[in-house]
Amino acid sequence: MTIDRQASLDWFAVNRRRSRELFDTVTPDAYESRPIPLRNPICFYEGHLPAFNVNTLVKRGLGEGGIDPAYEVLFERGIDPEDESAAGNGASRWPSRKEIQAYGEESDRAIREAFLNKEIVRDDNPVLARGLAAYTILEHEPMHQETLRYMWHRLPYEKKVRPAATPGPVVDGSPPASRSVRVPAGKATLGADPERAVFGWDNEFPLCIVDVPEFEMDVHDTTNAEYLEFVEDGGYEKRELWDEEGWEWVAGGRVRHPLFWERHGGAWFWRGMWELVPFPGSWPVYVSCAEARAYSRWKGKRLPSEAEYHRAAFGSADGSERSYPWGEEPPDETRGNFDFANPDPVPVGSFPAGRSAWGIHDLAGNGWEWTSTVFAGFPGFTPMPSYPVYSTDFFDGKHFVLKGGSPATAKELLRRSLRNWFRGNYPYLYATFRCVQSSGDRVIG
Ligand SMILES: [Fe+2]
């Protein structure tokens, strides 16, 4: 297997430009701020992206020296700690933005040089075999861009500058009638074959084929309008609807509504990336997994498992499985709300050309879909040599799999086997859900 040097350079250029634009939207006085308490300050990430590229491809892959050993330790790794005291601080005084950007330019030069001229595919080196390190850095950056986008989402509006070309919020229509469809029993292929995939993260391998019994799934993601009924029915005060961890979070944090909702002058608004939006009833609700589960119980339903998501998104009546919900064509702007086309969600059902074989909408884009599946390796999992702790640090029984993608998910990351994961009480990400039920389900509460 070879790697297309020019395509890699082009992808790298898109990644770096998008990151630069993201950091440019933050006002200088917010550069060292920490919009999400459990994450590093903003400046860390502008150093982390180029440092990760050097550490992964230049040092670990090519076995060469780095650019700045102190930076390559300081900016080595992001965090996902239990609580704020564990978040700590990577440095008492961060380098200036100018210094961080100067390092970034050096790093970019080294990476471009590697993509152009170095032996970045070597089967005698596990980090370079099949271009592993190159793909690792090319996908790492857009993944961070998504987490940075939802971090920026929490910044006060006066701490960010809206880029001129940003589209405004898509005007809210009336939410479609809620409806579910039957997905017949069949097999779902999770994961990917390591011999055939161009690239995947370690948790995507190996193939894992599951028999999925019949179930019924909501055609649309749960909308803000539907979720409002749950809020108004006192859903956040009903102990029996919540798991223990979710209840602790709701009661301890005084959570009474989705994080993206704000109340002003007696009316609900949605906190958009660049502006407050009058309550968009037809947009998918963005919530934590705990909230999604509580709502599902309130409805007498449940969240889909990862295998049910696969069956709903990629299965078809003739038994074959598709690469994307709509078929084999690569993702484009007609198929869903992804690849940074919109800063916020759009009404559910806006992309009929993206429906799955069963007529289910928005399974890719417009918000990650929470599943009930605890994040773990498929049978036969092995950590990846280019980034050994990528997944294993999170096999702790506390993280849940999400599938699909959000407005801030790059199109390259919409491949079928890609898995995302977060703690059940993490409310910041662009994640929604839909409910399922099946004849074997016992309704609780
Ligand atoms: Fe990272």
XYZ file of C-alpha atoms in Angstrom, residues 43-386:
344
model
C -3.945 28.000 24.020
C -3.035 24.380 24.835
C -4.805 23.120 21.732
C -3.097 25.510 19.349
C 0.171 23.982 20.558
C -1.149 20.451 20.873
C -2.069 20.007 17.189
C 1.415 20.716 15.747
C 3.167 18.999 18.683
C 1.092 15.851 18.168
C 2.038 15.889 14.471
C 5.741 16.039 15.301
C 5.545 13.492 18.110
C 3.592 11.016 15.991
C 5.047 11.259 12.502
C 8.496 12.783 12.890
C 9.643 11.358 16.222
C 7.750 8.110 16.770
C 7.345 7.311 13.070
C 10.479 8.476 11.286
C 12.681 8.249 14.378
C 14.015 11.766 13.915
C 14.560 14.474 16.507
C 11.724 16.877 17.251
C 11.640 20.656 17.044
C 11.278 21.780 20.648
C 11.453 19.064 23.310
C 9.814 21.263 25.968
C 6.807 22.056 23.764
C 6.534 18.454 22.679
C 6.007 17.483 26.323
C 3.948 20.513 27.385
C 1.482 20.080 24.522
C 1.547 16.303 24.337
C -1.901 15.193 25.311
C -5.470 16.396 25.977
C -7.373 15.191 29.007
C -10.656 13.735 30.099
C -10.326 13.669 33.899
C -12.935 12.741 36.513
C -13.263 16.175 38.049
C -11.905 19.683 38.005
C -9.177 19.149 40.574
C -7.720 16.414 38.367
C -7.766 18.715 35.327
C -4.828 20.538 36.855
C -2.691 22.788 34.808
C -0.065 21.846 32.227
C 1.873 25.016 32.870
C 1.798 27.889 35.312
C 2.528 30.264 32.466
C 1.701 29.322 28.913
C 3.842 30.510 25.980
C 2.416 33.483 24.068
C 0.260 32.923 20.987
C 3.115 34.245 18.867
C 5.485 31.652 20.323
C 2.960 28.857 19.918
C 2.288 29.850 16.306
C 6.002 30.046 15.540
C 6.351 26.485 16.810
C 3.329 25.527 14.677
C 5.005 26.875 11.554
C 8.160 24.887 12.224
C 6.094 21.784 12.805
C 4.078 22.332 9.618
C 7.281 22.646 7.641
C 8.546 19.353 9.019
C 5.281 17.588 8.246
C 5.118 18.946 4.692
C 8.717 17.848 4.166
C 7.807 14.372 5.432
C 4.737 14.136 3.207
C 6.780 15.264 0.203
C 10.073 13.458 0.596
C 10.311 11.029 3.527
C 9.638 7.330 3.642
C 6.313 7.590 5.485
C 5.059 4.133 4.469
C 7.312 1.317 5.665
C 6.027 -2.135 6.350
C 9.008 -2.956 8.587
C 7.945 -0.234 11.037
C 4.590 -0.706 12.836
C 4.110 3.051 13.228
C 4.588 3.658 9.502
C 3.047 0.450 8.145
C 0.290 1.288 5.660
C 0.845 4.996 6.332
C -0.539 4.667 9.861
C 1.213 7.682 11.406
C 0.347 9.917 8.444
C -3.344 9.022 8.629
C -3.255 9.346 12.399
C -2.185 12.977 12.243
C -4.519 13.758 9.327
C -7.573 12.526 11.273
C -6.467 13.720 14.699
C -6.718 17.363 13.676
C -10.334 17.424 12.397
C -11.385 15.410 15.455
C -9.965 18.142 17.652
C -11.591 20.805 15.508
C -14.943 19.379 16.480
C -14.153 19.374 20.186
C -12.760 22.898 19.835
C -15.956 24.023 18.126
C -18.111 22.885 20.992
C -15.625 24.379 23.430
C -15.847 27.732 21.638
C -19.619 27.289 21.799
C -19.401 27.939 25.546
C -17.377 31.157 25.186
C -19.310 34.362 25.874
C -20.272 35.967 22.552
C -18.032 38.959 23.264
C -15.010 36.626 23.451
C -15.315 35.424 19.858
C -15.467 37.083 16.461
C -17.912 35.675 13.944
C -16.255 35.037 10.552
C -17.889 37.061 7.772
C -19.019 34.101 5.657
C -20.794 32.184 8.459
C -24.360 31.200 7.497
C -27.093 32.308 9.900
C -29.353 29.877 11.751
C -31.736 27.924 9.521
C -35.216 29.233 10.204
C -37.255 26.838 12.252
C -40.194 25.106 10.604
C -42.808 23.071 12.404
C -41.378 19.804 13.695
C -42.406 16.762 11.658
C -44.899 14.405 13.273
C -43.072 11.822 15.364
C -43.065 8.447 13.693
C -41.182 5.194 13.998
C -40.374 2.430 11.526
C -39.777 -1.263 11.964
C -36.269 -2.469 11.256
C -36.451 -6.235 10.663
C -34.058 -8.670 12.340
C -30.746 -9.076 10.540
C -27.013 -8.873 10.839
C -24.999 -5.731 11.488
C -21.308 -5.490 10.674
C -19.556 -3.320 13.213
C -15.899 -2.411 12.925
C -13.731 -2.987 9.875
C -11.358 -5.558 8.411
C -7.794 -4.417 9.193
C -6.527 -5.995 5.972
C -8.915 -4.028 3.789
C -9.386 -0.662 5.501
C -7.177 2.187 4.303
C -7.110 3.530 7.842
C -9.076 3.269 11.059
C -8.493 3.961 14.741
C -7.700 0.921 16.860
C -11.203 0.674 18.361
C -12.665 0.194 14.841
C -10.940 -3.198 14.459
C -11.477 -6.039 13.905
C -14.817 -6.783 12.235
C -17.585 -7.634 14.672
C -20.728 -9.179 13.200
C -23.831 -9.066 15.386
C -27.305 -10.567 14.980
C -29.816 -7.857 15.748
C -33.415 -8.762 16.634
C -36.237 -6.695 15.141
C -36.897 -3.264 16.665
C -38.718 -0.024 15.971
C -36.777 3.228 15.665
C -37.847 6.861 15.553
C -37.545 8.229 12.015
C -36.285 11.566 13.373
C -34.016 12.601 16.171
C -35.823 13.830 19.266
C -36.558 17.517 18.705
C -36.339 20.423 21.134
C -40.156 20.668 20.956
C -40.572 17.037 22.024
C -37.978 17.357 24.744
C -39.715 20.471 26.092
C -42.699 18.282 27.016
C -40.377 16.173 29.157
C -38.934 19.283 30.839
C -42.406 20.712 31.470
C -43.571 17.389 32.876
C -40.875 17.660 35.546
C -38.650 15.024 33.950
C -35.575 16.387 35.719
C -37.205 15.898 39.124
C -38.360 12.308 38.632
C -35.787 10.093 40.309
C -37.127 6.911 38.714
C -36.224 8.113 35.209
C -32.512 8.519 35.938
C -29.555 6.211 36.356
C -27.586 6.698 39.544
C -24.780 8.666 37.874
C -27.228 10.766 35.887
C -29.281 11.529 38.999
C -26.188 12.627 40.910
C -25.274 14.928 38.057
C -28.765 16.395 37.743
C -29.278 16.887 41.461
C -25.706 17.860 42.303
C -25.342 20.266 39.402
C -28.861 21.642 39.641
C -29.382 20.729 35.982
C -32.966 21.372 34.920
C -32.778 21.598 31.131
C -30.353 20.933 28.248
C -27.133 22.931 28.393
C -27.849 24.482 24.982
C -31.138 25.990 26.228
C -31.270 29.412 27.868
C -34.177 31.252 29.396
C -34.513 34.985 28.788
C -37.562 37.116 29.570
C -39.721 34.075 30.234
C -38.926 32.434 26.866
C -36.594 29.632 25.834
C -33.732 30.283 23.455
C -31.121 28.032 21.911
C -27.547 29.057 22.484
C -26.137 29.078 18.939
C -22.452 29.248 18.122
C -22.647 32.923 17.144
C -26.027 34.133 18.399
C -28.993 33.295 20.574
C -31.704 31.654 18.480
C -35.438 31.824 19.344
C -36.380 28.321 20.537
C -35.940 26.068 17.482
C -38.560 23.393 18.144
C -37.710 21.412 15.008
C -33.964 21.152 15.647
C -32.606 18.001 17.283
C -32.192 18.424 21.033
C -28.543 18.320 22.184
C -28.195 16.542 25.512
C -25.992 14.235 27.573
C -26.466 10.479 27.483
C -28.026 10.627 30.972
C -30.669 13.072 29.735
C -31.270 11.005 26.593
C -31.829 7.895 28.712
C -34.158 9.671 31.117
C -36.259 10.980 28.233
C -36.369 7.529 26.630
C -37.619 5.980 29.893
C -40.218 8.713 30.221
C -41.434 7.710 26.755
C -41.464 4.023 27.729
C -38.685 3.450 25.202
C -34.901 3.151 25.278
C -31.746 4.210 23.446
C -30.541 2.045 20.569
C -27.476 -0.131 21.019
C -24.504 0.459 18.748
C -25.524 -2.636 16.746
C -29.091 -1.339 16.356
C -27.726 1.965 15.097
C -25.674 0.051 12.510
C -28.636 -2.006 11.446
C -30.805 1.129 11.104
C -28.155 3.174 9.302
C -26.447 0.667 7.022
C -28.708 -2.383 6.736
C -31.085 -2.880 3.827
C -33.981 -5.108 2.836
C -31.864 -7.327 0.566
C -29.460 -8.120 3.398
C -26.531 -6.113 2.040
C -24.894 -3.373 4.101
C -24.150 0.109 2.812
C -21.108 2.297 3.402
C -23.283 5.284 4.326
C -26.960 5.493 5.287
C -27.833 6.652 1.754
C -25.646 4.145 -0.114
C -22.142 4.191 -1.555
C -21.779 7.766 -2.836
C -19.309 9.876 -0.852
C -20.748 12.420 1.611
C -21.751 15.786 0.159
C -23.919 18.706 1.252
C -27.149 17.045 0.074
C -26.769 14.103 2.482
C -26.675 15.764 5.855
C -25.508 18.576 8.109
C -21.770 17.885 8.531
C -18.310 19.029 7.399
C -18.608 22.497 8.994
C -21.239 23.723 6.498
C -23.406 25.130 9.325
C -22.370 26.392 12.744
C -25.495 24.893 14.361
C -28.047 22.152 13.763
C -30.839 22.493 11.204
C -34.439 21.181 11.399
C -34.661 17.381 11.552
C -35.477 15.752 8.217
C -33.830 18.482 6.125
C -31.877 15.987 3.998
C -34.187 13.424 2.378
C -31.256 12.348 0.154
C -29.452 11.160 3.286
C -32.123 8.738 4.504
C -31.247 5.126 5.280
C -32.801 2.129 3.513
C -35.599 2.127 6.108
C -36.372 5.822 5.585
C -34.672 6.982 8.784
C -33.349 10.558 8.638
C -30.155 12.251 9.791
C -28.247 9.156 10.918
C -25.075 10.916 9.721
C -24.778 14.586 10.642
C -26.867 17.152 12.558
C -25.707 15.670 15.888
C -23.960 12.500 17.106
C -26.374 9.796 18.187
C -26.039 8.467 21.715
C -26.212 4.696 22.014
C -26.676 2.531 25.095
C -23.417 0.669 24.357
C -20.560 1.005 26.821
C -17.340 1.826 24.948
C -15.015 -1.191 24.743
C -12.840 -2.930 22.195
C -14.375 -5.472 19.830
C -13.200 -9.053 20.457
C -9.601 -9.197 19.194
C -8.893 -5.500 19.851
C -5.238 -4.409 19.857
C -3.959 -0.879 20.646
C -2.512 1.054 17.711
C 1.273 1.439 17.585
C 1.125 5.085 16.416
